[in-house]
mmCIF file of C-alpha atoms in Angstrom:
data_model
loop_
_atom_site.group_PDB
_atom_site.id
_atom_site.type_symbol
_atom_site.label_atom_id
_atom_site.label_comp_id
_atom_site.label_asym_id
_atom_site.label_seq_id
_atom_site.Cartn_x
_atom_site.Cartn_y
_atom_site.Cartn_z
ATOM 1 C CA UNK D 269 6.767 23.742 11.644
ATOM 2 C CA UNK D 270 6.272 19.904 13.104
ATOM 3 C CA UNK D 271 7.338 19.658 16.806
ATOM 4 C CA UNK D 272 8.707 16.339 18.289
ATOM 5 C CA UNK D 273 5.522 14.870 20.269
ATOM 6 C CA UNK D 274 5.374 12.487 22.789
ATOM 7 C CA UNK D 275 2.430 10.911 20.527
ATOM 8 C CA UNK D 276 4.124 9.980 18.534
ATOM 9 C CA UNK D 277 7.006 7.139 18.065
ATOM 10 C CA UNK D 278 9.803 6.096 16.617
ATOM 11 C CA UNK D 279 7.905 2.818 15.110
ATOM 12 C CA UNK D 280 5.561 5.836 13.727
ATOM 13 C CA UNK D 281 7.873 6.896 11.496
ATOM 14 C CA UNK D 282 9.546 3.535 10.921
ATOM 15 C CA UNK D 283 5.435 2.576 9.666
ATOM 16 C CA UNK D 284 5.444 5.842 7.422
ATOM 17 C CA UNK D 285 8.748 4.830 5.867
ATOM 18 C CA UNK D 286 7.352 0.952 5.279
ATOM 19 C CA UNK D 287 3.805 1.832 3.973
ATOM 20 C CA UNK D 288 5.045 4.568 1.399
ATOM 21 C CA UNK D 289 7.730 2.290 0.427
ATOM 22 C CA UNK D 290 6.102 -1.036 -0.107
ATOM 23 C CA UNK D 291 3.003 0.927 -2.040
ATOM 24 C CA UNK D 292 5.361 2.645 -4.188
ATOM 25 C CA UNK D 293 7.212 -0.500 -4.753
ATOM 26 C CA UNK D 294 3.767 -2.065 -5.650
ATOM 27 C CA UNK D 295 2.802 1.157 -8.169
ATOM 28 C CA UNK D 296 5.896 0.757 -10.023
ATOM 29 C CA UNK D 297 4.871 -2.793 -10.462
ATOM 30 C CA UNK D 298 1.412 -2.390 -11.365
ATOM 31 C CA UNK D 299 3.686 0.386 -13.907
ATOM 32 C CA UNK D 300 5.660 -2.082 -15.566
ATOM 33 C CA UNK D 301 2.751 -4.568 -16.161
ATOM 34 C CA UNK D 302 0.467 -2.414 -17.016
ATOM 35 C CA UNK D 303 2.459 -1.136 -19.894
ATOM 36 C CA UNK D 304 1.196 -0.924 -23.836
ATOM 37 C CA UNK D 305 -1.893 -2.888 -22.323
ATOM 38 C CA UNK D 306 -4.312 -0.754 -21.376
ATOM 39 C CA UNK D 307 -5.068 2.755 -21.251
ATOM 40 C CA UNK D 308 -3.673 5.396 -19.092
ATOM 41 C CA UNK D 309 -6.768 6.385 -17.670
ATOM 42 C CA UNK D 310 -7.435 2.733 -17.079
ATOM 43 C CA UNK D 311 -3.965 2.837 -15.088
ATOM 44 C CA UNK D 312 -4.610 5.463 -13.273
ATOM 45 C CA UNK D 313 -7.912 4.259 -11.673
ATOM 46 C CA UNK D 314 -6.350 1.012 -10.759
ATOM 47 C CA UNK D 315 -3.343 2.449 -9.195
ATOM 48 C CA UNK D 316 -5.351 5.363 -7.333
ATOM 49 C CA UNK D 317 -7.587 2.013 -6.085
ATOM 50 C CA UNK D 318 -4.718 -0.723 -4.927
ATOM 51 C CA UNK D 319 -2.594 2.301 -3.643
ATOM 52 C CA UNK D 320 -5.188 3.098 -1.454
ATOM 53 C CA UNK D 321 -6.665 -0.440 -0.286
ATOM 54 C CA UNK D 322 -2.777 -1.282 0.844
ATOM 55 C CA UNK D 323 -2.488 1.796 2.983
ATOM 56 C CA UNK D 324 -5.748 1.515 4.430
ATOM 57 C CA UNK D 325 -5.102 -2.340 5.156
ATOM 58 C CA UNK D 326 -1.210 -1.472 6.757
ATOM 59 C CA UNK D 327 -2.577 0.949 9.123
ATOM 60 C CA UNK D 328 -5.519 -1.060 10.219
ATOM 61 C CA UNK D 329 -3.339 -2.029 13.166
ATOM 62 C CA UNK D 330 -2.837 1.472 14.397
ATOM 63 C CA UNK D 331 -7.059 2.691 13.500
ATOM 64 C CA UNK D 332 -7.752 -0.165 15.901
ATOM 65 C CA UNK D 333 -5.905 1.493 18.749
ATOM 66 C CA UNK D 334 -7.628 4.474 18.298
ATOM 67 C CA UNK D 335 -6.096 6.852 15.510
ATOM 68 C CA UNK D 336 -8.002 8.337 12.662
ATOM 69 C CA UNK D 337 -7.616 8.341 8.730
ATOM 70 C CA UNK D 338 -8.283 10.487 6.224
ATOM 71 C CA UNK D 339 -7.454 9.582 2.882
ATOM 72 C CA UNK D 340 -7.907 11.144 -0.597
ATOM 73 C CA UNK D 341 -9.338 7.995 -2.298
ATOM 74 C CA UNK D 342 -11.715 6.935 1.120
ATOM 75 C CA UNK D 343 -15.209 8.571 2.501
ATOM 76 C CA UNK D 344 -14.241 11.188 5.383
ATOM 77 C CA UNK D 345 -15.143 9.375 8.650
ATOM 78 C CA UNK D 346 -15.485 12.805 10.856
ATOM 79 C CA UNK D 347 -15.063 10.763 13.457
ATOM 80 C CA UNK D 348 -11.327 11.526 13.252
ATOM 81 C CA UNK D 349 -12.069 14.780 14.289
ATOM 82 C CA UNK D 350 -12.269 13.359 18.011
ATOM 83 C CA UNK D 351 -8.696 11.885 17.737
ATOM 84 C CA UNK D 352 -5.364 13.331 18.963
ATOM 85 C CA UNK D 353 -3.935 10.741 16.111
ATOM 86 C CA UNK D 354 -5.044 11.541 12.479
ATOM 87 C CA UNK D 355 -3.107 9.265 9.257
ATOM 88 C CA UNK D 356 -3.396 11.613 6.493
ATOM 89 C CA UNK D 357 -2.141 10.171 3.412
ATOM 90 C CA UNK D 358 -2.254 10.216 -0.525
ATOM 91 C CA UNK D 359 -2.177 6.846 -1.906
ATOM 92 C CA UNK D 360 -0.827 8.298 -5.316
ATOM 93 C CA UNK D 361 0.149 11.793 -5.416
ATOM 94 C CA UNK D 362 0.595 12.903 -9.006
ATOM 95 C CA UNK D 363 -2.062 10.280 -10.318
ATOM 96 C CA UNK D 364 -1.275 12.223 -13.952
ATOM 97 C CA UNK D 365 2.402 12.091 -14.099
ATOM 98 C CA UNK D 366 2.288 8.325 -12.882
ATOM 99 C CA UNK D 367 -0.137 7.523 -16.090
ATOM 100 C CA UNK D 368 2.694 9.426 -18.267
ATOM 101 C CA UNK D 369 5.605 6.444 -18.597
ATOM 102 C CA UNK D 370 8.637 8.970 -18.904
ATOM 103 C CA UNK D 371 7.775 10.814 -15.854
ATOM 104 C CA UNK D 372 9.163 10.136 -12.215
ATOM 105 C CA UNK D 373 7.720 13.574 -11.058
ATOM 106 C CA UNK D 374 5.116 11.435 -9.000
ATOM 107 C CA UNK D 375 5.068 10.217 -4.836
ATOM 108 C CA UNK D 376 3.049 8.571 -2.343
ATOM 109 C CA UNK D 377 2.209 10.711 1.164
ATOM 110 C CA UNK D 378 1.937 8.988 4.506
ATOM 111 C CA UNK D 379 1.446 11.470 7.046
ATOM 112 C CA UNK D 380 0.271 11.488 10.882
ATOM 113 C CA UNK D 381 -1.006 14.302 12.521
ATOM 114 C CA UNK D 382 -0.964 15.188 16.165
ATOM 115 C CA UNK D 383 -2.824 17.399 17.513
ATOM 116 C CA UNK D 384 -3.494 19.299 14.464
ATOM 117 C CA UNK D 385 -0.245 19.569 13.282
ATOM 118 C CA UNK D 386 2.239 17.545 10.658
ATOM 119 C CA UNK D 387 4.553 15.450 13.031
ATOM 120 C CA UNK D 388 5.270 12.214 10.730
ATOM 121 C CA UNK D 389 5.204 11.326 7.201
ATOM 122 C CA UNK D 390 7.010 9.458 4.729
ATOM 123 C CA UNK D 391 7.119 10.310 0.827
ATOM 124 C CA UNK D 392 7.723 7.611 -1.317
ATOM 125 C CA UNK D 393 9.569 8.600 -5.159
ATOM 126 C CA UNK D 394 9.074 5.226 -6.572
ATOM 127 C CA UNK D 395 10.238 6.639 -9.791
ATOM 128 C CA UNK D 396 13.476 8.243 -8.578
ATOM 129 C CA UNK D 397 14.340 5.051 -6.084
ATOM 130 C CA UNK D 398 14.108 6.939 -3.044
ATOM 131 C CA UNK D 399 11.863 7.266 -0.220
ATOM 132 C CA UNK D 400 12.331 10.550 2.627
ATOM 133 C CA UNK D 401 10.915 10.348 5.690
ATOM 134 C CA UNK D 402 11.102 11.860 9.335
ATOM 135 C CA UNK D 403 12.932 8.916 11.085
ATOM 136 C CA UNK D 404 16.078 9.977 9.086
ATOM 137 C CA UNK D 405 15.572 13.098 7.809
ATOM 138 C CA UNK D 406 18.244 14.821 4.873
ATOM 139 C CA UNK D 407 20.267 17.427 6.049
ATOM 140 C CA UNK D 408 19.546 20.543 4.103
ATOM 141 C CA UNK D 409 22.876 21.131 1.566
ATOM 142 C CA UNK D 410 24.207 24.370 0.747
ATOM 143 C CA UNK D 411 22.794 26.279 -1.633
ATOM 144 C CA UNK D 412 24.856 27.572 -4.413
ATOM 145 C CA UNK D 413 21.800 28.492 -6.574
ATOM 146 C CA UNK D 414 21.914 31.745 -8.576
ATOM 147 C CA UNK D 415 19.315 33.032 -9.049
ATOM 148 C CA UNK D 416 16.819 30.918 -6.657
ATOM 149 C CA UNK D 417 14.765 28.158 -8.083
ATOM 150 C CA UNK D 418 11.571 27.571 -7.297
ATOM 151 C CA UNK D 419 9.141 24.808 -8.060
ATOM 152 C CA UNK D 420 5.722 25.354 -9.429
ATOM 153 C CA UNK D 421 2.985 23.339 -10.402
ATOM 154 C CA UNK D 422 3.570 22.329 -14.282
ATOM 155 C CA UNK D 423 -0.029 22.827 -15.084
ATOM 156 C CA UNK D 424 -0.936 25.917 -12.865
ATOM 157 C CA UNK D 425 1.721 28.227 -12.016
ATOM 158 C CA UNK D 426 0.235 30.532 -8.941
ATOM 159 C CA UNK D 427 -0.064 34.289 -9.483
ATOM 160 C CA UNK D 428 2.385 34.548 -6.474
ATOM 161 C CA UNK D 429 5.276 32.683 -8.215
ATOM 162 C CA UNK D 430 4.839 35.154 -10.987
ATOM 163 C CA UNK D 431 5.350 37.806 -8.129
ATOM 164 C CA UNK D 432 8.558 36.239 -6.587
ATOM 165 C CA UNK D 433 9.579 36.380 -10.527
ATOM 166 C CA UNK D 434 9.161 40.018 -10.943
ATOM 167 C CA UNK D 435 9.802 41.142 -7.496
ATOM 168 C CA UNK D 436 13.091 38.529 -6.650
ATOM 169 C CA UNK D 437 13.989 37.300 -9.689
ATOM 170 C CA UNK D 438 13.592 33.463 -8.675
ATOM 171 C CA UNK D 439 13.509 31.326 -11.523
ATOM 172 C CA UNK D 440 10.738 29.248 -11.719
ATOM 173 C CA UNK D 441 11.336 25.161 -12.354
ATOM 174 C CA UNK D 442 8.014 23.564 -13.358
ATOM 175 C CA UNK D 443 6.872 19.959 -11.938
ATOM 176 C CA UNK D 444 4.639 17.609 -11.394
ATOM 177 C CA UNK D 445 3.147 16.290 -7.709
ATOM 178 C CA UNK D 446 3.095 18.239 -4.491
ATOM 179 C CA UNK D 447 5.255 15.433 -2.935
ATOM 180 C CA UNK D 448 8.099 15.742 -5.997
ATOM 181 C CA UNK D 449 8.412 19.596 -5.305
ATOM 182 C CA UNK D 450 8.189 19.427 -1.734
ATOM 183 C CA UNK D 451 11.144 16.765 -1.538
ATOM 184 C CA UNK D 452 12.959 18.922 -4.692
ATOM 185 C CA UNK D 453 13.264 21.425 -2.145
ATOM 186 C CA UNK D 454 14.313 18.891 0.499
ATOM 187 C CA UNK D 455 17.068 17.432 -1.475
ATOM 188 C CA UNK D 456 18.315 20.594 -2.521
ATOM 189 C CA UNK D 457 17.065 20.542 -6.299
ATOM 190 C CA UNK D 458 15.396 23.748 -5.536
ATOM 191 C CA UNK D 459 14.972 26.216 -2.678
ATOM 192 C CA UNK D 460 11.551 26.749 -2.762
ATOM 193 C CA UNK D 461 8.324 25.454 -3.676
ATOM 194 C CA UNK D 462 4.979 28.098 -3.697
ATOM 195 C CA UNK D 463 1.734 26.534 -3.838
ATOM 196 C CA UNK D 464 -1.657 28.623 -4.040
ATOM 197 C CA UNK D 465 -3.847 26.807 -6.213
ATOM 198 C CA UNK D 466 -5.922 24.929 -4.194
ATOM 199 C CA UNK D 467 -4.882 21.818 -2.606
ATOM 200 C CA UNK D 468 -5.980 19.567 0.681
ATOM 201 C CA UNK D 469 -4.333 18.163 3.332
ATOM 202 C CA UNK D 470 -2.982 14.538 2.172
ATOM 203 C CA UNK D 471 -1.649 17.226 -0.243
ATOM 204 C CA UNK D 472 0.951 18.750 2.254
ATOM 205 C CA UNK D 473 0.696 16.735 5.247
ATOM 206 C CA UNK D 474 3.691 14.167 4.490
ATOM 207 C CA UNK D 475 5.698 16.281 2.817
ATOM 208 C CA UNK D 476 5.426 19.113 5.267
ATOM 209 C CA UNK D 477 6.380 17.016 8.388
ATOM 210 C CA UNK D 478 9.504 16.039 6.187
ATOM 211 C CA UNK D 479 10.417 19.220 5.173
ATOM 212 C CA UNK D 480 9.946 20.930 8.575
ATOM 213 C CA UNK D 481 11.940 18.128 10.331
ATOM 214 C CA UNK D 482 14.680 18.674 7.712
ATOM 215 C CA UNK D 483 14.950 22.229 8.630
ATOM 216 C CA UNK D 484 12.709 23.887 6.075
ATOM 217 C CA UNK D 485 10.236 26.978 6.803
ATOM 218 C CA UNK D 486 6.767 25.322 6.432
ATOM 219 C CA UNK D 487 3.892 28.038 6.704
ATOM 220 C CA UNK D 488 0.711 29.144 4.769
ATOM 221 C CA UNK D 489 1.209 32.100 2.483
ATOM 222 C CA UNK D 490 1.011 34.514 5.099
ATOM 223 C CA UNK D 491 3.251 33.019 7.186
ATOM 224 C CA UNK D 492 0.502 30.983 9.251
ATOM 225 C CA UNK D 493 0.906 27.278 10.137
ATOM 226 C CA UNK D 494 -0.762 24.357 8.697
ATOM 227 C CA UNK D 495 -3.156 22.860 10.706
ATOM 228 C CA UNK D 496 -4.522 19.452 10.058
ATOM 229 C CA UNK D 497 -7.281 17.411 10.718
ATOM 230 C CA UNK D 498 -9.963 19.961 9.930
ATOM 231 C CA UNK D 499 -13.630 19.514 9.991
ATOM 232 C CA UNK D 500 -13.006 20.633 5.947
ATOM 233 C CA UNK D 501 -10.025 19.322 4.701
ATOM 234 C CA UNK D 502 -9.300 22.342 1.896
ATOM 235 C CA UNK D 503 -5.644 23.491 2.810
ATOM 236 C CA UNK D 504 -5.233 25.545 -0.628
ATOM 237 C CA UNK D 505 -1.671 27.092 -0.309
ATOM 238 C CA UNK D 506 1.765 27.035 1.327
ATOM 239 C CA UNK D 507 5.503 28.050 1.341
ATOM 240 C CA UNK D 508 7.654 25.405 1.912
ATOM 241 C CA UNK D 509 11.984 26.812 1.450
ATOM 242 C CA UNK D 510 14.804 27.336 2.381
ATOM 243 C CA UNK D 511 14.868 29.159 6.193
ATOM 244 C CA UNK D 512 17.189 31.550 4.555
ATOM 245 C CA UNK D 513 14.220 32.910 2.558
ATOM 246 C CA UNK D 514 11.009 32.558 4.294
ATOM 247 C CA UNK D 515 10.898 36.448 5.589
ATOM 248 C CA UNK D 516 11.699 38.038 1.739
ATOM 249 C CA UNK D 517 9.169 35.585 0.242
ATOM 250 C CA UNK D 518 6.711 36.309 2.791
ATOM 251 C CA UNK D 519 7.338 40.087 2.657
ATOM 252 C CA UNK D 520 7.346 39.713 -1.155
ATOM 253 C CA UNK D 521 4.127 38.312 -1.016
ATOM 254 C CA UNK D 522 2.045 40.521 1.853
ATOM 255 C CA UNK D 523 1.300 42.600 -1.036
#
């Protein structure tokens, strides 16, 4: 779970907030111009591309002082291994569901690690109209859910969801980008999200610190934190939910 640190500020997650929102702002754009004129695939590249060149160029202020970046769409300077500071971000989470026009199942991750673990981030719904971030996290609401919903990925449901099927009857809500079914869980759409298909960390980084500073359980399948800024960058699962639930899914899955 993220821990207040005193490396980090409140202008970090004021920056977090800013960059997600002006890039989504500038994918929706790209979006709406972009449609019936050129393929989705087309799109996609493009989007993946300026997404990326305006995080990189808003954070330049803070890599000069010293804090590291890893990016999905940027070569892996390992010299961010050496840094207490690491910007982990996803210029375009969901690049598939953002080249699909109907779909708003798509975010953009801004994250900052400290000392290996998820302290700031920002996710961006462009789609939806709505940014969350850890300079004003959502308070969890009540759950009235019966049975529990849980999100999955819409394209490769884990083994382990089928598990929390049979074994706790949680229902299981398919959708698109790690960042949409993190903050589904956030915002009380769903009340958990069960990821074991491979993913890395501008994968979970954002929407972790958001989740764990809006008083989610955060852990690895087997109840383990995440740890960022690793010399490999493969984080490939994780349990994000309600804290209500975090010992019977864990139990559930410690098969």
């Amino acid at each position: 779970m993220s821990v207040v640190s005193t490396l980090a500020s409140r202008a970090d997650h004021e920056l977090a907030r800013a960059i997600a929102s002006h890039t989504g702002t500038a994918l929706m754009g790209l979006r709406k111009e972009a449609e019936g004129s050129i393929d989705s695939d087309t799109l996609r590249t493009e989007a993946d591309r300026m997404a990326n060149e305006i995080i990189i160029e808003s954070l330049q202020a803070r890599i000069a002082d010293g804090d590291g970046l890893l990016s999905e769409e940027s070569p892996d300077d390992l010299g961010r291994l050496d840094r207490e500071r690491v910007w982990i971000v996803d210029p375009l989470d969901g690049t598939r569901e953002f080249g699909e026009p109907e779909r708003t199942d798509w975010a953009v991750h801004v994250g900052l690690a400290v000392d290996n673990v998820a302290t700031v981030g920002a996710v961006a719904l462009p789609a939806m109209g709505t940014v969350v971030s850890t300079g004003d996290p959502p308070h969890l609401p009540e759950s009235n859910s019966a049975p529990v919903r849980m999100a999955v990925s819409r394209t490769r449901a884990p083994e382990q969801a089928e598990l929390l099927h049979e074994k706790l009857g949680y229902e299981i809500v398919a959708m698109g980008s790690a960042g949409a079914k993190a903050m589904a869980v956030v915002r009380g759409e769903v009340d958990a999200y069960v990821h074991a298909g491979g993913q890395y960390e501008w994968d979970s980084c954002a929407p972790a610190a958001v989740a764990a500073a809006s008083g989610l359980h955060v852990s690895r399948l087997d109840g383990s934190p995440l740890r960022y800024n690793q010399a490999n960058p493969f984080l490939p699962d994780l349990v994000i939910c309600r804290p209500e639930l975090a010992e019977s899914i864990l139990v559930a899955l410690d098969r």
